[in-house]
Coordinates of C-alpha atoms in Angstrom, one line a residue:
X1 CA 7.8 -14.7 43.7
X2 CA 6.9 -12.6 40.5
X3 CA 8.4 -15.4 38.3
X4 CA 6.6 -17.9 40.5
X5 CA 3.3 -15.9 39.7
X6 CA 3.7 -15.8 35.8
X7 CA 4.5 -19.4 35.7
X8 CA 1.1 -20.1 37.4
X9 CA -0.5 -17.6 35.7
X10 CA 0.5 -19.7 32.3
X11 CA -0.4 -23.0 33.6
X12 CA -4.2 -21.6 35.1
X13 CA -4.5 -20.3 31.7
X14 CA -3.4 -23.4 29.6
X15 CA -5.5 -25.9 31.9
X16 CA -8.2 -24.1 31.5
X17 CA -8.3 -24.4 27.6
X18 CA -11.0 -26.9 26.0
X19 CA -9.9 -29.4 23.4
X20 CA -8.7 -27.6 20.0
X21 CA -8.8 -24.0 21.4
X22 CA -6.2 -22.2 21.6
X23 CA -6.1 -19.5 24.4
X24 CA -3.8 -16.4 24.7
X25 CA -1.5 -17.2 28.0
X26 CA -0.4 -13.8 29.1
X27 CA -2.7 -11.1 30.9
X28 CA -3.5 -7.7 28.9
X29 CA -1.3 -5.0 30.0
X30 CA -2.5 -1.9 31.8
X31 CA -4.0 0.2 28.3
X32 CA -7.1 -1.1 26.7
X33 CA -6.7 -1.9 23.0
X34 CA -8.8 -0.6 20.1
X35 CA -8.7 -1.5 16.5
X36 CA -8.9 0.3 13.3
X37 CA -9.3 -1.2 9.6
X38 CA -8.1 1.7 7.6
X39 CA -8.7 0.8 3.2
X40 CA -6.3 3.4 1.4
X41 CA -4.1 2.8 -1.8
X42 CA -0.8 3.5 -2.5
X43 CA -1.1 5.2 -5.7
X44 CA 2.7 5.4 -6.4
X45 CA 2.9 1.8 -7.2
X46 CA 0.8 -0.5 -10.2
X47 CA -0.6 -3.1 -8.5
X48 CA -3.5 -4.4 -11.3
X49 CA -1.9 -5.1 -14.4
X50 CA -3.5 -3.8 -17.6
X51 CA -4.6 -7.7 -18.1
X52 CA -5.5 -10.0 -15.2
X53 CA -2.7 -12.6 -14.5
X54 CA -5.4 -14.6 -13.4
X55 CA -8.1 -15.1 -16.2
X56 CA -6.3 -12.8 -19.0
X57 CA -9.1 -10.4 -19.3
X58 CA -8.5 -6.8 -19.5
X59 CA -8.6 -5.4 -15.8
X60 CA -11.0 -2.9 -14.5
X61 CA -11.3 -0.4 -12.0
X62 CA -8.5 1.0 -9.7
X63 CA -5.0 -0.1 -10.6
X64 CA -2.9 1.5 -7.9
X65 CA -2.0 -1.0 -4.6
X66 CA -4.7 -1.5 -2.2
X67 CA -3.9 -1.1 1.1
X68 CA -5.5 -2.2 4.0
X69 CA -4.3 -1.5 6.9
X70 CA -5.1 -2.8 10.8
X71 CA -3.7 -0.7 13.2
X72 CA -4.2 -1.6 16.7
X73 CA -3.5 1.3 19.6
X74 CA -4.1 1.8 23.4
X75 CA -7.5 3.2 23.6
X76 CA -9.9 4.3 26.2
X77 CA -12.2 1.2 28.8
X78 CA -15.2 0.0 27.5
X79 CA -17.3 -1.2 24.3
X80 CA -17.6 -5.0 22.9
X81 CA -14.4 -6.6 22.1
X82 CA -14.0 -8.2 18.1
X83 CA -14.4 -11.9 17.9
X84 CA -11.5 -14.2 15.8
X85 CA -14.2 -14.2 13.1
X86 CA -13.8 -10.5 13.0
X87 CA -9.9 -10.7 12.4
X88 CA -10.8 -13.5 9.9
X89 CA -13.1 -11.7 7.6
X90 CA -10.4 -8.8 7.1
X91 CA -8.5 -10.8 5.1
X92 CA -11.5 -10.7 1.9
X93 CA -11.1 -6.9 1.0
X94 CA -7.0 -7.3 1.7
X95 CA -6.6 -7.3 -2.2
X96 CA -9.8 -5.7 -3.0
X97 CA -11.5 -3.2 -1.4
X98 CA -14.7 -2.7 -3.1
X99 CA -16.5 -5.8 -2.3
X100 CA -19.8 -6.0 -0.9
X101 CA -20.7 -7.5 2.2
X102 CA -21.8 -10.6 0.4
X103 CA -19.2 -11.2 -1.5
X104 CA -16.7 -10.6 1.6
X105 CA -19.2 -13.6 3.5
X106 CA -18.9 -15.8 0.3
X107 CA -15.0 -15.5 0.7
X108 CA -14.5 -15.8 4.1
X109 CA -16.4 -18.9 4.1
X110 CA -14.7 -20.2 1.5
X111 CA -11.1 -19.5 2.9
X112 CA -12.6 -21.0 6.1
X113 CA -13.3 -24.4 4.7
X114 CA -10.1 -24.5 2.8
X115 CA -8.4 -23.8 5.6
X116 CA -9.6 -26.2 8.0
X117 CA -9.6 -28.8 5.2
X118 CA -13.6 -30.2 6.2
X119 CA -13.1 -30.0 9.9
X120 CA -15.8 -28.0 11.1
X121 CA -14.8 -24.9 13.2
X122 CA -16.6 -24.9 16.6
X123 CA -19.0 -21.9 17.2
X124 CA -16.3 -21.8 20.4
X125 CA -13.0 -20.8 18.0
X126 CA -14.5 -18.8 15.7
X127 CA -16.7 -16.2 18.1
X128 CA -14.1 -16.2 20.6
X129 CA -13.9 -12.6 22.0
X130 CA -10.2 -11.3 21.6
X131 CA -8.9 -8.0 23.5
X132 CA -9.3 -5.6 20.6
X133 CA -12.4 -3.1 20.7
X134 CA -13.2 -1.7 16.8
X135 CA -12.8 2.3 16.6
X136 CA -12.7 2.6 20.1
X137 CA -11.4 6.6 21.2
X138 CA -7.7 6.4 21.3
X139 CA -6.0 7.3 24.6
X140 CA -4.0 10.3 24.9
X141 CA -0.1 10.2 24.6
X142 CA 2.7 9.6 22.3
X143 CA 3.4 6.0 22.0
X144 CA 6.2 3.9 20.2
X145 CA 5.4 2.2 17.1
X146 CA 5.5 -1.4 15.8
X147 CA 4.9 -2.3 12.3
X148 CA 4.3 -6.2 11.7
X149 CA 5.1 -8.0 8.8
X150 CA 3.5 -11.0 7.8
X151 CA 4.6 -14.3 6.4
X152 CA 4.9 -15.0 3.0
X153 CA 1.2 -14.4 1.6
X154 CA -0.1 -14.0 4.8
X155 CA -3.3 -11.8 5.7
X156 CA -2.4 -8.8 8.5
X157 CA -3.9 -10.3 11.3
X158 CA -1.9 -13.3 11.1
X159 CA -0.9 -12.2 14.9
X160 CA -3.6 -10.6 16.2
X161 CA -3.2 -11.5 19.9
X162 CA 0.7 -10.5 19.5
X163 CA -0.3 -7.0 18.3
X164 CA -3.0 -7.4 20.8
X165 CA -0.6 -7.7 23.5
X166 CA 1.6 -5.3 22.7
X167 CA -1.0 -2.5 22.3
X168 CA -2.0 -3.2 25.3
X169 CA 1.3 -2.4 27.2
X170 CA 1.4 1.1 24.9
X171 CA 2.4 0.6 21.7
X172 CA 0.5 1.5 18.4
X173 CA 1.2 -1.2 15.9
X174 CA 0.5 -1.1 12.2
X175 CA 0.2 -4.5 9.9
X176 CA -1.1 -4.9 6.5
X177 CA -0.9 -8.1 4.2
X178 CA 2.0 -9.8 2.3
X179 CA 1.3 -9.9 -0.9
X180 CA 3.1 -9.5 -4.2
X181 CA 4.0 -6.9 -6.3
X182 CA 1.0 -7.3 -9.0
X183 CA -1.0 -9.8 -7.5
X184 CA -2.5 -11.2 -3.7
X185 CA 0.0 -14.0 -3.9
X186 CA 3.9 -13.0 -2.7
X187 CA 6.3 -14.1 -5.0
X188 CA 9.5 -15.7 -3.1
X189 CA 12.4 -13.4 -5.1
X190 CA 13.7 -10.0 -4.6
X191 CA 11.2 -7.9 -6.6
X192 CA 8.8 -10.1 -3.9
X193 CA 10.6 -9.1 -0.7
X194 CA 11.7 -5.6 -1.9
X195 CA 7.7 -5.4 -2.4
X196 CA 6.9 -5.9 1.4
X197 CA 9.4 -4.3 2.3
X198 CA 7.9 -1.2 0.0
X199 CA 5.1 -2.0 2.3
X200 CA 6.9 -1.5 5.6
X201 CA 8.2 2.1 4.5
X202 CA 4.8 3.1 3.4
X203 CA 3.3 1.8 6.9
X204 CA 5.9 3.8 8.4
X205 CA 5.1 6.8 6.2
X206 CA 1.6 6.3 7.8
X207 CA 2.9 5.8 11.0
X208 CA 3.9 9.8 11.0
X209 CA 0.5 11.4 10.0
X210 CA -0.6 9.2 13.3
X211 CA -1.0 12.3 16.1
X212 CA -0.7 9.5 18.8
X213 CA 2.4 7.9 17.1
X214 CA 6.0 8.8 18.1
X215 CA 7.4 8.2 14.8
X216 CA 11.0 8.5 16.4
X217 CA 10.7 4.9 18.2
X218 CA 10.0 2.8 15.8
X219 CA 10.7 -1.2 15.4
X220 CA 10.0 -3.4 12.4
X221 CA 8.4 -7.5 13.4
X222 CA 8.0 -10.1 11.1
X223 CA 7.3 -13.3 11.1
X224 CA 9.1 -15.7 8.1
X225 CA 9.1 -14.1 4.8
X226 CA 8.3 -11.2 6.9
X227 CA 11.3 -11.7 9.1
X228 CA 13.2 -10.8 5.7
X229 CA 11.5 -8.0 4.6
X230 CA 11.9 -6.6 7.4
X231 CA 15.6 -6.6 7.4
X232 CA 15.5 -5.3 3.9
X233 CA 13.3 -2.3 5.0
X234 CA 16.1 -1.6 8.2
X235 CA 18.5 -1.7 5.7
X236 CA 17.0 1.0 3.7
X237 CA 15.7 3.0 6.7
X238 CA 17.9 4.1 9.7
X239 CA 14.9 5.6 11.0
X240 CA 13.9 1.8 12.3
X241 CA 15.2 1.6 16.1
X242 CA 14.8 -2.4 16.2
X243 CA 13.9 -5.8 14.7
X244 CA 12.1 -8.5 15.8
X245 CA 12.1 -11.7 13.7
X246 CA 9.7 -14.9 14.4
X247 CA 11.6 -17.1 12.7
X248 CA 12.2 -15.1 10.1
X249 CA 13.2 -16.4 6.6
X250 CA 16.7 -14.2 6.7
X251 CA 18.1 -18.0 7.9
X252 CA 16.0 -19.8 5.0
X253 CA 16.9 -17.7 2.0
X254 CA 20.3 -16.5 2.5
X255 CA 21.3 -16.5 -1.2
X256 CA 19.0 -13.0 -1.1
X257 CA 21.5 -11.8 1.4
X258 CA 24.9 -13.9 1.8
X259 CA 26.8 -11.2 -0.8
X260 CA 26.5 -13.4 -4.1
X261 CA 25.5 -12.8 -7.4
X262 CA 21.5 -13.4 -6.4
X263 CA 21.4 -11.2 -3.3
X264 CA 20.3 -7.5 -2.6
X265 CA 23.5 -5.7 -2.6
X266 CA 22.3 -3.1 -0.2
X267 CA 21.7 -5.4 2.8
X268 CA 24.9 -5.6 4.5
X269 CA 25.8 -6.3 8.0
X270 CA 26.9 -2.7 8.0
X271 CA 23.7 -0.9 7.4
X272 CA 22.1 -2.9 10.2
X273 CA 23.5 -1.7 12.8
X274 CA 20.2 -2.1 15.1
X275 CA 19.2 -4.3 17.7
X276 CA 17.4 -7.2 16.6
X277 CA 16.0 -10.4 18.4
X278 CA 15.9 -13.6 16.8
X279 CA 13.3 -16.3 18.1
X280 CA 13.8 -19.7 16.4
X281 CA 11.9 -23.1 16.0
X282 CA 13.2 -25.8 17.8
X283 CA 16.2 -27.1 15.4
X284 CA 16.6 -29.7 12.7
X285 CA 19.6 -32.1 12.8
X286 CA 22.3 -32.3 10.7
X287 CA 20.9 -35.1 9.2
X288 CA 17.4 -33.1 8.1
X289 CA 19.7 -30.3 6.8
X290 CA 21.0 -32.5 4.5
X291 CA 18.2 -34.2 3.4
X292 CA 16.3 -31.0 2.8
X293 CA 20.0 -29.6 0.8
X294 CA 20.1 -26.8 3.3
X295 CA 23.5 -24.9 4.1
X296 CA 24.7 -23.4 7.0
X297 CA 27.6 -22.3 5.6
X298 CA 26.2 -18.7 5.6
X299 CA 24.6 -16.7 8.3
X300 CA 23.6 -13.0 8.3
X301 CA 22.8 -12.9 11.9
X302 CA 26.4 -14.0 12.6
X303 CA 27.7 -10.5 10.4
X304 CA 25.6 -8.4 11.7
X305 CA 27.8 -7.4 14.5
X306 CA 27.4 -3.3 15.3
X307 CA 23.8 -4.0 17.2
X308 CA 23.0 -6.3 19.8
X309 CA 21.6 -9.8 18.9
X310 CA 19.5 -12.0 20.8
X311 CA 18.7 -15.8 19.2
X312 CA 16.1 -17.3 21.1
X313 CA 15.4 -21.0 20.2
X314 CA 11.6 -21.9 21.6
X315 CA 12.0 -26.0 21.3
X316 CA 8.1 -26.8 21.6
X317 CA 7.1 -24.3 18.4
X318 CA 7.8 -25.6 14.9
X319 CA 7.5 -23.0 12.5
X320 CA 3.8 -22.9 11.6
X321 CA 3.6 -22.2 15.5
X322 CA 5.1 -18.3 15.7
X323 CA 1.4 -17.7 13.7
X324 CA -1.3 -17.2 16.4
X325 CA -4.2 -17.5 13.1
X326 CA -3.2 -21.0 13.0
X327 CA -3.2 -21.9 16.0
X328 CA -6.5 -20.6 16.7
X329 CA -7.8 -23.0 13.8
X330 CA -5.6 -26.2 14.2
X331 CA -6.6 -29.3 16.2
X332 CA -5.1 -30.8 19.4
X333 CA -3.4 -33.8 16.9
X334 CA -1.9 -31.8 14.8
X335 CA 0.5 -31.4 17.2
X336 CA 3.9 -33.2 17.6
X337 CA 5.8 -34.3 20.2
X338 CA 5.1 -31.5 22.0
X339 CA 1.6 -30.6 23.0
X340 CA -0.6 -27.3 22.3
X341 CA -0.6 -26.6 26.0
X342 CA 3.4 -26.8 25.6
X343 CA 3.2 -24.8 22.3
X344 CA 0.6 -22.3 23.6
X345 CA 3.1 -21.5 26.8
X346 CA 5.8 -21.4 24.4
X347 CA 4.0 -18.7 22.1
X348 CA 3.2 -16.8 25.9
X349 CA 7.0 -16.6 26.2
X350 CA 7.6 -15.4 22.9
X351 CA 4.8 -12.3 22.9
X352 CA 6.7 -11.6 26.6
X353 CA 10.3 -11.8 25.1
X354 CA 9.5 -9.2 22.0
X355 CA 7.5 -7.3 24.4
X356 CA 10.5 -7.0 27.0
X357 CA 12.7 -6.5 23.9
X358 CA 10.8 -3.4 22.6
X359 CA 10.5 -2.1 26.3
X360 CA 14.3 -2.2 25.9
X361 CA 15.1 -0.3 23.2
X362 CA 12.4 1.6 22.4
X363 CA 11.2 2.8 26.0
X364 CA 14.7 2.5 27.2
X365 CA 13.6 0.2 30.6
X366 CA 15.9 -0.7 33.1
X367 CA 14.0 -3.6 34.1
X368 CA 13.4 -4.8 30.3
X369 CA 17.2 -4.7 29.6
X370 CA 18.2 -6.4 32.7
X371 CA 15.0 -9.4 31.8
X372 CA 16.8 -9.1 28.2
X373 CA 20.3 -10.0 29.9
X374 CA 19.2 -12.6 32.5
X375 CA 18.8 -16.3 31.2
X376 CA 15.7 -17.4 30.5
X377 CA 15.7 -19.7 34.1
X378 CA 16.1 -16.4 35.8
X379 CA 13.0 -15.0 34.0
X380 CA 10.8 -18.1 35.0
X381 CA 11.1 -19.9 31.7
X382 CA 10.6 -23.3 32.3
X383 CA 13.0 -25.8 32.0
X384 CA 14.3 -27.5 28.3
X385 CA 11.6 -24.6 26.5
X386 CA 14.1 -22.1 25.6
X387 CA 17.8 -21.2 25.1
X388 CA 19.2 -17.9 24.4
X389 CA 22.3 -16.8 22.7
X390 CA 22.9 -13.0 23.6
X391 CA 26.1 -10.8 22.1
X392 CA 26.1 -6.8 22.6
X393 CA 27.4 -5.0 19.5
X394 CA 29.9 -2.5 18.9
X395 CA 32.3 -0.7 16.1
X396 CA 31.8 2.0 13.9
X397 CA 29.4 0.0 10.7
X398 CA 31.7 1.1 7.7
X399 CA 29.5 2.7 5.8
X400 CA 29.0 5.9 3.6
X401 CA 27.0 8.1 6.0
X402 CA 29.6 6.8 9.0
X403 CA 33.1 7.4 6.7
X404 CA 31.6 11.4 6.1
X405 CA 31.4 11.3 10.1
X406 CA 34.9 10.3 10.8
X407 CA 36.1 13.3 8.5
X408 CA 34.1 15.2 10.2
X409 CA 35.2 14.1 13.4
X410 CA 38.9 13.5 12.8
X411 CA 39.8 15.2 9.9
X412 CA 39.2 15.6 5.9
X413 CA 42.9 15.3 5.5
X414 CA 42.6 11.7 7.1
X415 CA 40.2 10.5 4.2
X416 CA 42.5 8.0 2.2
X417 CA 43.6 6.4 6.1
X418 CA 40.1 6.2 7.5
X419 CA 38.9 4.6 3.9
X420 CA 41.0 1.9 4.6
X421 CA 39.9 1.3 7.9
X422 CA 36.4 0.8 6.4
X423 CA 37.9 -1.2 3.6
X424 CA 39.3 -3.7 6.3
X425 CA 36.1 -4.0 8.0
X426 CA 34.6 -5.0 4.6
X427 CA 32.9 -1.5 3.4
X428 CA 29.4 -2.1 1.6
X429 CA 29.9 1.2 -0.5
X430 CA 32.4 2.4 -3.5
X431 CA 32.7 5.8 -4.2
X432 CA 33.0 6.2 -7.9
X433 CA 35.3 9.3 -9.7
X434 CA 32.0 11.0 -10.2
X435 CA 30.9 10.7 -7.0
X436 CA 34.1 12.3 -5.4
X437 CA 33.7 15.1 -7.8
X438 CA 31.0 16.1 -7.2
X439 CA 31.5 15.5 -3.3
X440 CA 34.7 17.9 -3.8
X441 CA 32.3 20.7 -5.4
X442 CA 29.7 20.8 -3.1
X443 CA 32.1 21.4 -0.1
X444 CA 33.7 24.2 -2.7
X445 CA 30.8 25.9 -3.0
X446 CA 29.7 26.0 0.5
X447 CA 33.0 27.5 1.4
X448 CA 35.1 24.8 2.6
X449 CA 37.8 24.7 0.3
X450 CA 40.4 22.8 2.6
X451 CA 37.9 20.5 2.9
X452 CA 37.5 20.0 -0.6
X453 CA 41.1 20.0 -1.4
X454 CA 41.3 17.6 0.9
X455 CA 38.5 15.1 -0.7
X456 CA 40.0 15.9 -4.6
X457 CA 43.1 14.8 -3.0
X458 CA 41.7 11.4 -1.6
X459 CA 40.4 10.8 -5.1
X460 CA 43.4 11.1 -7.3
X461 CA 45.3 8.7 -4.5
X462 CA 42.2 6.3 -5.0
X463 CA 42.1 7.0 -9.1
X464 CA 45.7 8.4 -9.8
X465 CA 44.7 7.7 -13.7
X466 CA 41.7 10.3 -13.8
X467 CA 42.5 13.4 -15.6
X468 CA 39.2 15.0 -14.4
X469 CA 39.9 14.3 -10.7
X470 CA 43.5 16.4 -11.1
X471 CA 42.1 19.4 -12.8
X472 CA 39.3 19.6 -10.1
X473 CA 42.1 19.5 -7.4
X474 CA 44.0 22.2 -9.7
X475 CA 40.9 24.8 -9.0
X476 CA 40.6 23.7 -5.1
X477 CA 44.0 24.3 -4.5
X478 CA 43.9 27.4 -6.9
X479 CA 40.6 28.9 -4.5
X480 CA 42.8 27.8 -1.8
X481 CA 45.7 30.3 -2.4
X482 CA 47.7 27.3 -3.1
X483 CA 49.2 28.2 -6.7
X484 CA 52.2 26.3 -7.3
X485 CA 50.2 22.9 -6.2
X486 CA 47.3 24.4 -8.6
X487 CA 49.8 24.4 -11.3
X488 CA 51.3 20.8 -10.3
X489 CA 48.0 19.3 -10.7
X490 CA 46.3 21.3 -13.9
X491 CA 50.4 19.5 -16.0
X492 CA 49.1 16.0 -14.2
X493 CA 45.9 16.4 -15.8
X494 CA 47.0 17.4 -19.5
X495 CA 49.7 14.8 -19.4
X496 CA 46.3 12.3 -18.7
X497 CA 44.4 14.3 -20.6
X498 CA 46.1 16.0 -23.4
X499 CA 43.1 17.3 -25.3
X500 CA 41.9 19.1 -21.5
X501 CA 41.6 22.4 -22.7
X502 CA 40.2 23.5 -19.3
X503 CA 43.5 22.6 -17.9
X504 CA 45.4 25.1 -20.1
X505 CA 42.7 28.1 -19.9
X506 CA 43.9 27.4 -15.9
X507 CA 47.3 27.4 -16.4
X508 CA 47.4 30.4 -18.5
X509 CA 45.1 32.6 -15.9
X510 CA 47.8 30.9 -13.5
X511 CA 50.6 32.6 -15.4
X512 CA 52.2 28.9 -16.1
X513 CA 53.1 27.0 -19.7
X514 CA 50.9 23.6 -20.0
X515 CA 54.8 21.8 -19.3
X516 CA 57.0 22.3 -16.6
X517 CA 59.8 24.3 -17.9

């Protein structure tokens, strides 16, 4: 019956939509929503160049990266809701945020008309009210935080009824604009992405001066280029809990992070060990693959094994689709084969999908993770719209952090075995000579010597040609009480290392020649 009810709930609300509008299908959850624009910079990052990449001229003014924030949050009943307009005009101070009101107009306006390419935007799309009150008094509580990533030069409130929606069903949700390192256009290379993704981690930096924010449940949602950045910000941050990715451009620009010579060597299936969900445009044939010179050889959401996935693949919604701004402004034949009512329904079932997905693993719901493992039938999807592909994860991710918890766990002494456990799972790190060093010293001088005999140990079996790495395991063993190993090691080291002069000062306070006798 509940299914029943959603299903008509969706088709009231799609029959009920006049030519080119588009309408939000789904029903505000129980919190009201309000809306802040918050205009800050990051000053630990250059944003204007000394001259202007657009007309050459020197720059003026503040250089640091402007950052404009819109953070949506469950607030308290009443006060008038923002229009789409509202949402709109935002994106005029995103890169600059000392313009006056008429020069924010002029460039709305102008954005406006470029966007809709002549067609003149009904009074209808642009001042319809949305759900979002501006400044409205927050409503007490700690609630779960969503940072949302935009598409590839996209302005923040790309998905305003998505953050919308989610706020409304208590969630605080952060979003500021992608744009490039030095200038409001992204870039589509790594010093691009690794710039949004700077982005994310200063949002979620914000995110923890919030009082009403629970820093400690915390997801990352992007859509495209955003649905990469976001991935590179998990993989720099264990802090995020979850990812969310509309069709996110980890599947379009895998050479960033397939491995290869071009990619960002820290984004490894291992340091993603979080749940993520996956929702996909309806796929292209083989034959438009080729065309198009796209390989499927590669696919990071196939290696990324230790959380659980979920691929959702909405048929109806091409791309452009998973952004609620365009669909506000497009027109009932720019749709396909499928039409904006079928599209509009689809984008109802994606907002309830990440919204069931959060509940999940964020608010840890029973009835959210069983919805989450049901197919989409069972949830009242309708027929041919959606397919899921669901796989829970497991296995200990071999990375640094986890191999310095097995020691823990099992044993220092097991240290060469367990690294080649990790090495067989395809380890993302490599600890160096120096690193072991100095790994060995710092357990030496917080008094666990057998511990640190144990790690100087591990690295002469992985370097059994470093002089350094013997004479460090000389003094461990030495500390340890452990003289005639002491000695054994300090001759390994001089017979590497002839010229180690620490070696023989050892020896000698060891009561030992530099040569076995």
């Amino acid at each position: 019956m509940r299914h029943a009810l959603f299903a008509l709930i969706f088709c009231a609300a799609t029959a009920a939509q006049a030519a080119d509008t588009f309408v939000f299908p789904l029903p505000q959850g129980p919190h009201a929503v309000g809306l802040q624009v918050k205009q800050q910079y990051d000053r630990s990052r250059v944003y204007r160049t000394r001259v202007s990449l657009v007309t050459g001229k020197p720059s003026s003014g503040e250089r640091a990266r402007p950052m404009q924030v819109l953070v949506w949050y469950p607030a308290a009943r009443g006060g008038k809701p923002v229009t789409f307009r509202d949402y709109y005009v935002t994106a005029a101070t995103e890169a600059d945020l000392t313009l006056d009101a008429a020069a924010v107009r002029r460039k709305t306006d102008t954005r406006l008309a470029e966007q809709t390419q002549g067609w003149p935007v009904g009074a209808h799309a642009l001042a319809a009210p949305m759900r979002a009150v501006r400044d409205a008094p927050a409503q007490a509580g700690k609630f779960p935080v969503v940072i949302y990533a935009p598409s590839f030069s996209a302005t923040a409130a790309e998905n305003a009824d998505l953050c919308e929606y989610l706020a409304s069903h208590g969630y605080i949700v952060l979003s500021s604009a992608s744009q490039g390192a030095r200038q409001r256009s992204m870039t589509a290379d790594i010093e691009g992405v690794e710039t949004q993704a700077a982005d994310i981690a200063w949002l979620v930096s914000q995110a923890g001066t919030m009082p009403n924010a629970d820093a400690g449940r915390l997801a990352v949602a992007g859509f495209s280029w955003g649905g990469l950045a976001n991935v590179v910000a998990a993989a720099k941050d264990d802090r995020i809990k979850a990812l969310v990715s509309l069709d996110g451009s980890v599947r379009y620009f895998p050479q960033l992070v397939d491995g290869g010579k071009a990619a960002i060597p820290y984004v490894t299936p291992a340091r993603l060990a979080v749940p993520m969900l996956y929702v996909a445009q309806r796929p292209a044939s083989i034959e438009e693959l080729s065309r198009k010179e796209k390989s499927t050889d590669f696919s990071l959401l196939n290696r990324m094994t230790y959380g659980d996935m979920y691929v959702m693949t909405m048929h109806p919604m091409a791309h452009q689709n998973f952004a609620a701004d365009g669909l506000h402004l497009a027109r009932d034949a720019q749709f396909d084969e499928y039409s904006r009512d079928e599209v509009t329904q689809a984008y109802g079932w994606t907002a309830r999908y990440v919204r069931q997905f959060l509940d999940a693993y964020l608010k840890d719901d029973a009835a959210a993770r069983a919805f989450m493992a049901s197919k989409p039938a069972a949830n009242g999807v309708p027929k041919h719209m959606a397919s899921l592909e669901a796989r829970r994860g497991g296995g200990v991710p071999p990375t640094l952090e986890n191999f310095v918890g097995q020691l823990a766990a099992r044993g220092f002494d097991k240290a060469a075995a367990i690294h080649e456990e990790f090495k067989a799972q395809g380890a993302g790190f490599k600890l160096e000579p120096h690193d072991i060093n100095g790994w060995g010293y710092e357990l030496l001088r917080d008094g666990m010597t057998e511990e640190s005999v144990a790690i100087f140990r591990f690295g002469t079996q992985l370097y059994p040609k470093d002089a350094n790495l013997y004479d460090s395991l000389g003094e461990a063993q030495a500390r340890a009480g452990q003289r005639e190993a002491a000695i054994d090691n300090y001759r390994r080291s001089l017979a590497l290392d002839p010229k180690n002069a620490n070696a023989v000062e050892r020896l000698k306070a060891l009561g030992a020649p530099p040569a076995a006798p």
